[in-house]
Each structure stands twice: as C-alpha cells, then as structure tokens.
Amino acid sequence: MPDNQSARPVTGLWFEDLTPGLIVHHAIRRTITEADNVAFTTMTMNPAPIHLDADYAAGTEFGQPLVNSMLTLGLAVGISVHETTMGTTVANLGFQEVSFGAPVFAGDTIRVETEVLDSRLSKSRPTQGVVTLEHRAYSVGADALVCRAVRTALMHRRPSQ
C-alpha cells in the first residue's frame, strides 16, 4: 500500500477476508430526517415535488414526501463502509443492479446488511482484487427491503507483514 495510505484508519476487510457467502450485518443504523431529504434533494438539483412539496405529496398514493431514492442508495452503501471497505478499497468500479422495493419516508430508520457475491484476483494489479457486493437496506419499522444494490469494488489485498 502506498505510504500516504498507511496513516489512514483501516476498519474494512481486505480482499482475502471478503469471501463469497460472507454476510455482514452492519452495526450502524440511521434515521432519515426531513432535513436530510430536503438538503440532499436540493443539493443534487432534483426539483421533483414528490420529495419537496408536502401539499403535493399529500395528494399522491404515498400521502407524504418520499425520501429521494438516491439518498437511500447512498445511505445503504455509506452505512456499509466502516465494516467492509474503510481503508481497504481502491475504487468503486460500478453498480450492476439497483432496485427500490418499498418507499422511504422521513422518520424511517434504515439498517443494512452486505453479502459478498463474488471475488477474484485482479488480472492487471497483483496487489488487488475485485469483489462483488450486494447491499440490502431495510426500513426497521416496516421490516421492508427498501434498497438492493449490487456493486463491484477494487480492493487492496492484505499487505505483507
């Protein structure tokens, strides 16, 4: 690992630890607030009234503003970082699948689990490997799957001692 990385905290798992079938139930949970949703939605330039206009949203099938799905996705991945990729990832390579199974509203608490679907050594980078992760986010109160995301990450292999 380059020297500039050695001073950074490492709480994530190395490539060798991310074996297919491993499921990590993340300790951190997060309650999404109305302020979170408004800030995220306006920061990302999404003017959809379903996220920002309570009067409009009251007339929809949901009866209240929906949390922006990109916030839900970001939270699902973010909650996983401390226990999976903090200090051990090189780069996020992409998302193969993303789906939203149920709506999220301000006040919902989100919990996340991550499953390792696949891993392989990098063909071009001998100190790294490619891991496919599935993040599943649930609304605690409704016990509903609100987001499922399959992504691929380039991970550091465990440094030699």
mmCIF file of C-alpha atoms in Angstrom:
data_model
loop_
_atom_site.group_PDB
_atom_site.id
_atom_site.type_symbol
_atom_site.label_atom_id
_atom_site.label_comp_id
_atom_site.label_asym_id
_atom_site.label_seq_id
_atom_site.Cartn_x
_atom_site.Cartn_y
_atom_site.Cartn_z
ATOM 1 C CA MET A 1 0.000 0.000 0.000
ATOM 2 C CA PRO A 2 1.376 3.481 -0.785
ATOM 3 C CA ASP A 3 2.855 5.384 2.177
ATOM 4 C CA ASN A 4 0.162 8.079 2.085
ATOM 5 C CA GLN A 5 -2.394 5.377 2.897
ATOM 6 C CA SER A 6 -0.554 3.910 5.897
ATOM 7 C CA ALA A 7 -1.694 6.668 8.292
ATOM 8 C CA ARG A 8 -5.376 6.248 7.408
ATOM 9 C CA PRO A 9 -7.685 4.186 9.596
ATOM 10 C CA VAL A 10 -8.426 0.675 8.415
ATOM 11 C CA THR A 11 -11.637 -0.838 9.736
ATOM 12 C CA GLY A 12 -12.657 -2.517 6.486
ATOM 13 C CA LEU A 13 -11.951 -6.007 5.292
ATOM 14 C CA TRP A 14 -9.078 -6.924 2.989
ATOM 15 C CA PHE A 15 -9.730 -8.717 -0.281
ATOM 16 C CA GLU A 16 -8.818 -12.052 1.336
ATOM 17 C CA ASP A 17 -11.492 -11.525 4.026
ATOM 18 C CA LEU A 18 -14.276 -10.816 1.527
ATOM 19 C CA THR A 19 -15.149 -14.389 0.633
ATOM 20 C CA PRO A 20 -18.325 -15.273 -1.282
ATOM 21 C CA GLY A 21 -21.190 -16.002 1.088
ATOM 22 C CA LEU A 22 -19.949 -13.688 3.862
ATOM 23 C CA ILE A 23 -22.799 -11.569 5.236
ATOM 24 C CA VAL A 24 -22.048 -8.520 7.364
ATOM 25 C CA HIS A 25 -24.905 -7.142 9.488
ATOM 26 C CA HIS A 26 -23.832 -3.537 9.939
ATOM 27 C CA ALA A 27 -23.853 -2.079 13.439
ATOM 28 C CA ILE A 28 -24.694 1.478 12.378
ATOM 29 C CA ARG A 29 -28.318 2.357 11.681
ATOM 30 C CA ARG A 30 -29.615 5.762 10.589
ATOM 31 C CA THR A 31 -32.935 7.536 10.971
ATOM 32 C CA ILE A 32 -33.559 9.747 7.943
ATOM 33 C CA THR A 33 -34.915 13.202 8.746
ATOM 34 C CA GLU A 34 -36.913 15.627 6.638
ATOM 35 C CA ALA A 35 -33.872 17.920 6.690
ATOM 36 C CA ASP A 36 -31.689 15.111 5.276
ATOM 37 C CA ASN A 37 -34.109 14.603 2.405
ATOM 38 C CA VAL A 38 -34.573 18.308 1.614
ATOM 39 C CA ALA A 39 -30.820 19.006 1.792
ATOM 40 C CA PHE A 40 -29.880 16.023 -0.374
ATOM 41 C CA THR A 41 -32.636 16.640 -2.915
ATOM 42 C CA THR A 42 -31.849 20.328 -3.341
ATOM 43 C CA MET A 43 -28.074 19.739 -3.303
ATOM 44 C CA THR A 44 -28.412 17.299 -6.181
ATOM 45 C CA MET A 45 -30.683 19.686 -8.124
ATOM 46 C CA ASN A 46 -33.721 17.395 -8.106
ATOM 47 C CA PRO A 47 -36.836 19.635 -8.080
ATOM 48 C CA ALA A 48 -39.365 16.765 -8.036
ATOM 49 C CA PRO A 49 -42.317 17.836 -5.856
ATOM 50 C CA ILE A 50 -42.730 14.268 -4.551
ATOM 51 C CA HIS A 51 -39.585 14.943 -2.455
ATOM 52 C CA LEU A 52 -40.019 18.615 -1.567
ATOM 53 C CA ASP A 53 -43.688 19.636 -1.586
ATOM 54 C CA ALA A 54 -45.726 18.198 1.306
ATOM 55 C CA ASP A 55 -49.000 19.555 -0.121
ATOM 56 C CA TYR A 56 -48.337 17.900 -3.492
ATOM 57 C CA ALA A 57 -47.170 14.654 -1.870
ATOM 58 C CA ALA A 58 -50.315 14.518 0.294
ATOM 59 C CA GLY A 59 -52.314 14.013 -2.905
ATOM 60 C CA THR A 60 -50.212 11.051 -4.082
ATOM 61 C CA GLU A 61 -50.666 7.399 -3.200
ATOM 62 C CA PHE A 62 -47.932 7.847 -0.563
ATOM 63 C CA GLY A 63 -49.658 10.719 1.261
ATOM 64 C CA GLN A 64 -46.352 12.334 2.231
ATOM 65 C CA PRO A 65 -42.997 13.253 0.666
ATOM 66 C CA LEU A 66 -40.805 10.354 -0.386
ATOM 67 C CA VAL A 67 -37.153 10.261 0.585
ATOM 68 C CA ASN A 68 -35.069 10.694 -2.562
ATOM 69 C CA SER A 69 -34.068 7.202 -3.726
ATOM 70 C CA MET A 70 -30.502 8.343 -4.428
ATOM 71 C CA LEU A 71 -30.220 9.288 -0.746
ATOM 72 C CA THR A 72 -31.456 5.810 0.168
ATOM 73 C CA LEU A 73 -28.853 4.238 -2.147
ATOM 74 C CA GLY A 74 -26.063 6.443 -0.793
ATOM 75 C CA LEU A 75 -27.041 5.619 2.767
ATOM 76 C CA ALA A 76 -27.132 1.875 2.028
ATOM 77 C CA VAL A 77 -23.574 1.967 0.717
ATOM 78 C CA GLY A 78 -22.344 4.509 3.271
ATOM 79 C CA ILE A 79 -23.549 2.522 6.270
ATOM 80 C CA SER A 80 -21.505 -0.437 4.994
ATOM 81 C CA VAL A 81 -18.187 1.411 4.718
ATOM 82 C CA HIS A 82 -16.841 1.094 8.290
ATOM 83 C CA GLU A 83 -17.146 -2.685 8.333
ATOM 84 C CA THR A 84 -16.389 -3.560 4.712
ATOM 85 C CA THR A 85 -14.258 -1.067 2.776
ATOM 86 C CA MET A 86 -12.871 1.650 5.113
ATOM 87 C CA GLY A 87 -9.192 1.918 4.254
ATOM 88 C CA THR A 88 -9.183 -1.257 2.151
ATOM 89 C CA THR A 89 -10.881 -0.177 -1.054
ATOM 90 C CA VAL A 90 -9.087 1.248 -4.077
ATOM 91 C CA ALA A 91 -12.149 2.303 -6.063
ATOM 92 C CA ASN A 92 -15.814 1.667 -6.649
ATOM 93 C CA LEU A 93 -16.000 0.110 -10.137
ATOM 94 C CA GLY A 94 -19.730 0.315 -10.708
ATOM 95 C CA PHE A 95 -23.236 -0.808 -9.937
ATOM 96 C CA GLN A 96 -24.734 -3.745 -11.830
ATOM 97 C CA GLU A 97 -28.181 -3.614 -10.238
ATOM 98 C CA VAL A 98 -30.119 -1.179 -8.100
ATOM 99 C CA SER A 99 -33.740 -1.611 -7.054
ATOM 100 C CA PHE A 100 -36.042 0.044 -4.543
ATOM 101 C CA GLY A 101 -38.563 -2.364 -3.034
ATOM 102 C CA ALA A 102 -40.537 -0.014 -0.788
ATOM 103 C CA PRO A 103 -40.778 3.733 -0.173
ATOM 104 C CA VAL A 104 -38.746 5.516 2.487
ATOM 105 C CA PHE A 105 -40.171 8.418 4.482
ATOM 106 C CA ALA A 106 -38.695 10.953 6.884
ATOM 107 C CA GLY A 107 -38.534 9.266 10.277
ATOM 108 C CA ASP A 108 -37.702 5.806 8.901
ATOM 109 C CA THR A 109 -34.684 4.090 10.435
ATOM 110 C CA ILE A 110 -32.537 2.174 7.960
ATOM 111 C CA ARG A 111 -30.441 -0.911 8.726
ATOM 112 C CA VAL A 112 -28.127 -2.543 6.190
ATOM 113 C CA GLU A 113 -26.544 -5.903 5.533
ATOM 114 C CA THR A 114 -23.912 -6.672 2.925
ATOM 115 C CA GLU A 115 -23.276 -10.016 1.252
ATOM 116 C CA VAL A 116 -20.170 -10.876 -0.744
ATOM 117 C CA LEU A 117 -21.371 -12.433 -4.000
ATOM 118 C CA ASP A 118 -18.071 -12.951 -5.795
ATOM 119 C CA SER A 119 -14.361 -12.224 -5.572
ATOM 120 C CA ARG A 120 -11.415 -12.705 -7.867
ATOM 121 C CA LEU A 121 -7.819 -11.561 -8.043
ATOM 122 C CA SER A 122 -7.170 -8.665 -10.389
ATOM 123 C CA LYS A 123 -5.540 -9.755 -13.639
ATOM 124 C CA SER A 124 -3.635 -6.488 -14.046
ATOM 125 C CA ARG A 125 -2.974 -5.483 -10.412
ATOM 126 C CA PRO A 126 -1.296 -8.198 -8.327
ATOM 127 C CA THR A 127 -1.833 -6.373 -5.013
ATOM 128 C CA GLN A 128 -5.578 -6.002 -5.564
ATOM 129 C CA GLY A 129 -8.743 -7.980 -6.160
ATOM 130 C CA VAL A 130 -12.255 -7.389 -7.482
ATOM 131 C CA VAL A 131 -15.205 -8.035 -5.170
ATOM 132 C CA THR A 132 -18.928 -8.011 -5.946
ATOM 133 C CA LEU A 133 -21.050 -6.891 -3.010
ATOM 134 C CA GLU A 134 -24.808 -6.839 -2.503
ATOM 135 C CA HIS A 135 -26.050 -4.180 -0.101
ATOM 136 C CA ARG A 136 -29.568 -4.654 1.272
ATOM 137 C CA ALA A 137 -31.206 -1.790 3.173
ATOM 138 C CA TYR A 138 -34.307 -2.308 5.293
ATOM 139 C CA SER A 139 -36.710 0.094 6.939
ATOM 140 C CA VAL A 140 -36.649 -1.083 10.547
ATOM 141 C CA GLY A 141 -40.239 -0.224 11.486
ATOM 142 C CA ALA A 142 -41.813 -1.774 8.407
ATOM 143 C CA ASP A 143 -39.155 -4.508 8.138
ATOM 144 C CA ALA A 144 -39.275 -3.854 4.392
ATOM 145 C CA LEU A 145 -36.458 -4.129 1.873
ATOM 146 C CA VAL A 146 -36.150 -0.553 0.633
ATOM 147 C CA CYS A 147 -32.983 -0.808 -1.466
ATOM 148 C CA ARG A 148 -30.923 -3.573 -3.033
ATOM 149 C CA ALA A 149 -27.680 -2.663 -4.781
ATOM 150 C CA VAL A 150 -25.120 -4.940 -6.394
ATOM 151 C CA ARG A 151 -21.777 -3.259 -6.939
ATOM 152 C CA THR A 152 -18.208 -4.124 -7.780
ATOM 153 C CA ALA A 153 -15.220 -2.694 -5.922
ATOM 154 C CA LEU A 154 -11.471 -2.905 -6.421
ATOM 155 C CA MET A 155 -9.977 -3.925 -3.074
ATOM 156 C CA HIS A 156 -6.481 -3.973 -1.603
ATOM 157 C CA ARG A 157 -5.060 -7.380 -0.751
ATOM 158 C CA ARG A 158 -3.739 -7.764 2.776
ATOM 159 C CA PRO A 159 -0.318 -6.118 2.998
ATOM 160 C CA SER A 160 2.594 -8.466 3.622
ATOM 161 C CA GLN A 161 3.969 -8.126 7.129
#
